[in-house]
């Protein structure tokens, strides 16, 4: 994945809360274990995971990397070609430029969603989340949350090969949830949150498909500010790394790694094969209408 060196990045789409100590909440104990491991692989959205009683914490004090610093560090595509945080920002810009154009073409209006970068824990409208839940989208405040340390976990604990485009896939998956939020698809889940045929799995596979749709259009979507695509090239290797990442976060794979066996009754995101299949459907067709995982 290469970015146009000259392209301007829009840092206003990413809030940098890294290095802010605490999320305000004492979430007792370190009882993570197997449940924690499974939860960590979510790319999830389930606010219940964060503890429904949690209130978003008061604005924390302490030294943070201010947004001004991120915007100073990440000005152009050249920065995105060099630094991980700038790259994530650039992917957010590209993904949102695509959905903006797609919604407009369908006579809908897209509401941009910020990404929040955090370390360790973060206060959200869905409660206080720790890094253990993995990247997630909170419908309550319409933001995507990433601890960039997850990408190391993805390679070290989940066995993914990783790489910039594996990370881009994760970002695009979370924005897939934002698209679902805007389209009202999230309401289909209700309490049907577990099992191979659950609405939760269908929602997650659709987010993978939407990530593939963006991938299809990534090198041809012009940025509003420049009229040129921000991403200038994607290789077969990039696509292979996205598929490898999708495989690594399949429920069957995660459960096998954690417990030595897989239990489809507790799946929330779909199997490795399904996640690869739906990413591929989106990537091949470039058409969100083909992401009909709900059937
Ligand atoms: Zn998800």
Coordinates of C-alpha atoms and ligand atoms in Angstrom, one line a residue:
X1 CA 0.0 0.0 0.0
X2 CA 1.4 3.3 -1.1
X3 CA 0.1 6.8 -0.4
X4 CA 0.4 9.8 -2.7
X5 CA 3.4 11.6 -1.1
X6 CA 1.9 14.9 -1.9
X7 CA -1.6 14.3 -0.7
X8 CA -2.8 16.4 2.3
X9 CA -4.1 14.4 5.2
X10 CA -7.2 15.5 7.2
X11 CA -6.1 15.1 10.8
X12 CA -9.5 16.4 12.0
X13 CA -10.9 12.9 11.6
X14 CA -8.7 11.4 14.3
X15 CA -8.7 12.3 18.0
X16 CA -5.4 11.4 19.7
X17 CA -6.0 10.3 23.3
X18 CA -2.9 8.2 23.6
X19 CA -1.0 8.6 26.8
X20 CA -3.9 9.9 28.8
X21 CA -3.7 8.0 32.1
X22 CA -6.7 6.0 33.1
X23 CA -10.2 6.0 31.8
X24 CA -11.5 7.1 35.2
X25 CA -13.1 3.8 36.1
X26 CA -11.7 1.2 38.4
X27 CA -12.5 -2.0 36.5
X28 CA -11.6 -4.4 39.3
X29 CA -9.2 -7.3 38.9
X30 CA -7.4 -8.8 36.0
X31 CA -9.7 -11.7 35.4
X32 CA -9.0 -11.9 31.7
X33 CA -8.3 -15.5 31.0
X34 CA -9.9 -17.2 28.1
X35 CA -12.9 -15.0 28.0
X36 CA -10.6 -12.0 27.8
X37 CA -8.8 -13.6 25.0
X38 CA -11.9 -14.2 23.0
X39 CA -13.2 -10.8 23.8
X40 CA -9.9 -9.3 22.7
X41 CA -10.4 -10.6 19.2
X42 CA -13.7 -9.0 18.7
X43 CA -13.4 -6.0 16.5
X44 CA -16.6 -5.8 18.5
X45 CA -19.4 -3.5 19.1
X46 CA -21.1 -5.0 22.1
X47 CA -21.5 -2.2 24.7
X48 CA -22.5 -4.9 27.3
X49 CA -18.9 -6.0 27.3
X50 CA -17.8 -2.7 28.9
X51 CA -20.2 -3.0 31.8
X52 CA -23.5 -1.3 31.3
X53 CA -23.2 0.5 34.6
X54 CA -20.1 2.3 33.6
X55 CA -20.5 6.0 33.0
X56 CA -18.2 7.8 30.6
X57 CA -15.5 9.2 32.8
X58 CA -14.8 12.8 33.4
X59 CA -12.4 14.4 31.0
X60 CA -9.0 13.1 32.1
X61 CA -6.2 15.3 33.1
X62 CA -2.6 14.6 32.3
X63 CA -0.3 14.9 29.5
X64 CA -1.7 13.7 26.2
X65 CA -0.5 13.7 22.7
X66 CA -2.7 16.6 21.6
X67 CA -4.5 16.6 18.3
X68 CA -2.4 19.5 17.3
X69 CA 0.7 17.2 17.6
X70 CA -0.9 14.5 15.5
X71 CA -1.8 17.0 12.8
X72 CA 1.7 18.4 12.9
X73 CA 3.2 15.0 12.5
X74 CA 0.8 13.7 9.9
X75 CA 0.5 16.3 7.2
X76 CA 1.0 14.4 3.9
X77 CA 0.9 11.0 2.3
X78 CA 4.6 11.0 2.7
X79 CA 4.1 10.9 6.4
X80 CA 1.6 8.1 6.0
X81 CA 4.2 6.1 4.1
X82 CA 6.6 6.5 7.1
X83 CA 4.6 6.4 10.3
X84 CA 1.9 4.0 11.6
X85 CA -0.3 6.6 13.2
X86 CA -0.2 8.8 10.1
X87 CA -1.0 5.7 8.0
X88 CA -4.1 4.9 10.1
X89 CA -5.2 8.5 9.8
X90 CA -4.7 8.3 6.0
X91 CA -6.7 5.0 5.8
X92 CA -9.5 6.7 7.8
X93 CA -9.5 9.6 5.3
X94 CA -9.6 7.2 2.4
X95 CA -12.3 5.0 3.8
X96 CA -14.5 7.9 4.6
X97 CA -13.9 9.5 1.2
X98 CA -15.2 6.3 -0.3
X99 CA -18.4 6.1 1.8
X100 CA -19.1 9.7 1.4
X101 CA -19.1 9.3 -2.4
X102 CA -21.0 6.0 -2.2
X103 CA -23.7 7.5 0.0
X104 CA -23.9 10.6 -2.2
X105 CA -24.3 8.4 -5.3
X106 CA -27.3 6.8 -3.6
X107 CA -28.9 10.1 -2.6
X108 CA -28.0 9.6 1.1
X109 CA -25.8 11.7 3.2
X110 CA -22.8 10.3 5.0
X111 CA -22.0 11.5 8.5
X112 CA -18.3 11.3 9.1
X113 CA -17.1 9.4 12.2
X114 CA -14.0 10.2 14.1
X115 CA -11.4 7.6 15.0
X116 CA -10.1 7.8 18.6
X117 CA -6.6 6.5 19.2
X118 CA -6.0 5.5 22.8
X119 CA -3.7 3.5 25.0
X120 CA -4.8 1.0 27.7
X121 CA -8.4 2.3 28.4
X122 CA -10.8 4.9 27.1
X123 CA -14.0 6.4 28.2
X124 CA -16.8 6.2 25.6
X125 CA -20.5 6.6 25.4
X126 CA -20.6 2.8 25.5
X127 CA -18.8 2.8 28.8
X128 CA -15.1 2.5 29.7
X129 CA -13.3 0.1 27.5
X130 CA -9.9 -1.4 27.9
X131 CA -7.5 -2.4 25.1
X132 CA -8.4 -6.0 25.8
X133 CA -11.6 -5.7 23.8
X134 CA -9.7 -4.9 20.6
X135 CA -10.7 -2.2 18.2
X136 CA -14.4 -1.4 18.3
X137 CA -17.1 1.0 17.1
X138 CA -19.4 2.6 19.7
X139 CA -22.8 3.4 18.2
X140 CA -23.6 5.7 21.2
X141 CA -21.0 8.3 20.1
X142 CA -20.5 7.1 16.6
X143 CA -16.7 6.8 16.9
X144 CA -14.2 4.0 16.1
X145 CA -11.6 3.2 18.8
X146 CA -8.2 1.8 18.3
X147 CA -5.3 1.0 20.6
X148 CA -2.6 0.6 18.1
X149 CA -1.0 -2.0 20.3
X150 CA -3.8 -4.3 19.0
X151 CA -1.9 -4.7 15.8
X152 CA 1.1 -6.2 17.7
X153 CA -1.3 -8.6 19.5
X154 CA -2.8 -9.6 16.1
X155 CA 0.6 -10.9 15.0
X156 CA 2.0 -12.1 18.3
X157 CA -1.2 -13.7 19.9
X158 CA -3.4 -14.4 16.9
X159 CA -0.7 -15.4 14.5
X160 CA -1.5 -13.0 11.7
X161 CA 1.3 -11.9 9.4
X162 CA 0.2 -8.3 10.0
X163 CA 1.5 -5.4 7.8
X164 CA 0.0 -2.1 6.8
X165 CA -2.8 -3.4 4.8
X166 CA -3.8 -5.9 7.5
X167 CA -4.2 -2.9 9.7
X168 CA -6.2 -1.1 7.0
X169 CA -8.6 -4.0 6.8
X170 CA -9.3 -3.6 10.6
X171 CA -9.9 0.1 10.2
X172 CA -12.2 -0.4 7.3
X173 CA -14.1 -3.1 9.2
X174 CA -14.8 -0.7 12.0
X175 CA -16.0 1.9 9.5
X176 CA -18.2 -0.9 8.1
X177 CA -20.0 -0.8 11.5
X178 CA -20.4 2.9 11.2
X179 CA -22.0 2.5 7.8
X180 CA -24.3 -0.1 9.4
X181 CA -25.1 2.4 12.1
X182 CA -26.0 5.0 9.5
X183 CA -28.1 2.6 7.5
X184 CA -30.0 1.3 10.6
X185 CA -28.6 -2.3 10.1
X186 CA -27.4 -2.5 13.7
X187 CA -31.0 -2.6 14.9
X188 CA -31.3 -6.1 13.3
X189 CA -29.1 -7.7 16.0
X190 CA -31.2 -7.2 19.1
X191 CA -30.4 -10.0 21.5
X192 CA -29.3 -12.4 18.7
X193 CA -25.7 -12.1 19.7
X194 CA -24.2 -15.6 19.6
X195 CA -24.0 -18.6 17.4
X196 CA -22.9 -19.4 13.9
X197 CA -26.3 -18.3 12.4
X198 CA -26.7 -15.3 14.8
X199 CA -27.4 -11.8 13.6
X200 CA -24.2 -10.8 15.3
X201 CA -22.2 -13.0 13.0
X202 CA -24.1 -11.6 10.0
X203 CA -23.4 -8.0 11.1
X204 CA -19.7 -8.8 11.5
X205 CA -19.4 -10.5 8.2
X206 CA -21.1 -7.6 6.5
X207 CA -18.6 -5.3 8.0
X208 CA -15.9 -7.5 6.5
X209 CA -17.6 -7.3 3.2
X210 CA -17.8 -3.5 3.4
X211 CA -14.0 -3.5 4.2
X212 CA -13.6 -5.4 0.9
X213 CA -15.8 -2.9 -0.9
X214 CA -13.6 0.0 0.2
X215 CA -10.5 -2.0 -0.8
X216 CA -12.0 -2.4 -4.3
X217 CA -12.3 1.3 -4.7
X218 CA -9.3 2.4 -2.5
X219 CA -7.0 3.4 -5.4
X220 CA -9.7 5.1 -7.4
X221 CA -11.6 7.2 -4.8
X222 CA -10.6 10.8 -5.1
X223 CA -10.0 12.7 -1.9
X224 CA -12.3 15.7 -1.7
X225 CA -9.4 18.1 -0.9
X226 CA -7.2 17.2 -3.9
X227 CA -9.4 15.3 -6.4
X228 CA -6.8 12.6 -6.5
X229 CA -6.8 9.2 -4.8
X230 CA -4.8 9.1 -1.5
X231 CA -3.8 5.5 -2.0
X232 CA -1.8 5.1 -5.2
X233 CA -1.2 1.4 -5.2
X234 CA -2.3 -1.9 -3.6
X235 CA -0.5 -5.1 -4.4
X236 CA -1.6 -8.7 -4.4
X237 CA 0.5 -9.1 -1.3
X238 CA -1.5 -6.4 0.4
X239 CA -4.8 -8.2 -0.4
X240 CA -3.2 -11.5 0.8
X241 CA -2.3 -9.8 4.1
X242 CA -5.8 -8.5 4.6
X243 CA -7.2 -12.0 4.0
X244 CA -4.6 -13.4 6.4
X245 CA -5.8 -11.0 9.0
X246 CA -9.4 -11.9 8.4
X247 CA -8.5 -15.5 8.8
X248 CA -6.6 -14.9 12.1
X249 CA -9.7 -13.3 13.7
X250 CA -12.2 -16.0 12.7
X251 CA -14.0 -17.3 15.7
X252 CA -13.0 -20.9 15.0
X253 CA -9.4 -20.0 14.8
X254 CA -9.4 -17.9 17.9
X255 CA -11.2 -20.6 19.9
X256 CA -8.8 -23.3 18.6
X257 CA -5.9 -21.2 19.8
X258 CA -7.4 -20.5 23.1
X259 CA -9.0 -23.8 24.1
X260 CA -8.0 -26.3 21.4
X261 CA -11.5 -26.6 20.1
X262 CA -14.2 -24.6 18.4
X263 CA -17.7 -24.1 19.6
X264 CA -20.0 -22.6 16.9
X265 CA -22.7 -21.9 19.4
X266 CA -20.6 -19.2 20.9
X267 CA -19.5 -17.6 17.7
X268 CA -20.0 -13.8 17.4
X269 CA -18.0 -12.9 14.3
X270 CA -18.0 -15.9 12.0
X271 CA -15.4 -18.4 11.0
X272 CA -12.1 -17.7 9.3
X273 CA -13.4 -19.1 6.1
X274 CA -16.5 -16.9 6.3
X275 CA -14.6 -13.8 7.1
X276 CA -12.3 -14.3 4.2
X277 CA -15.2 -15.1 1.9
X278 CA -17.1 -12.0 2.7
X279 CA -14.1 -9.7 2.5
X280 CA -13.5 -11.3 -0.9
X281 CA -17.1 -10.8 -2.0
X282 CA -16.8 -7.1 -1.2
X283 CA -13.4 -6.8 -2.8
X284 CA -14.3 -8.6 -6.1
X285 CA -17.7 -6.8 -6.6
X286 CA -17.0 -3.4 -5.1
X287 CA -20.7 -3.3 -4.5
X288 CA -22.1 -2.9 -1.0
X289 CA -25.4 -4.3 -2.2
X290 CA -23.7 -7.6 -2.6
X291 CA -22.9 -7.7 1.2
X292 CA -26.2 -9.2 1.9
X293 CA -25.1 -11.4 4.8
X294 CA -28.6 -11.2 6.3
X295 CA -29.9 -13.0 3.2
Ligands
LIG1 ZN1 -16.8 -5.9 14.1

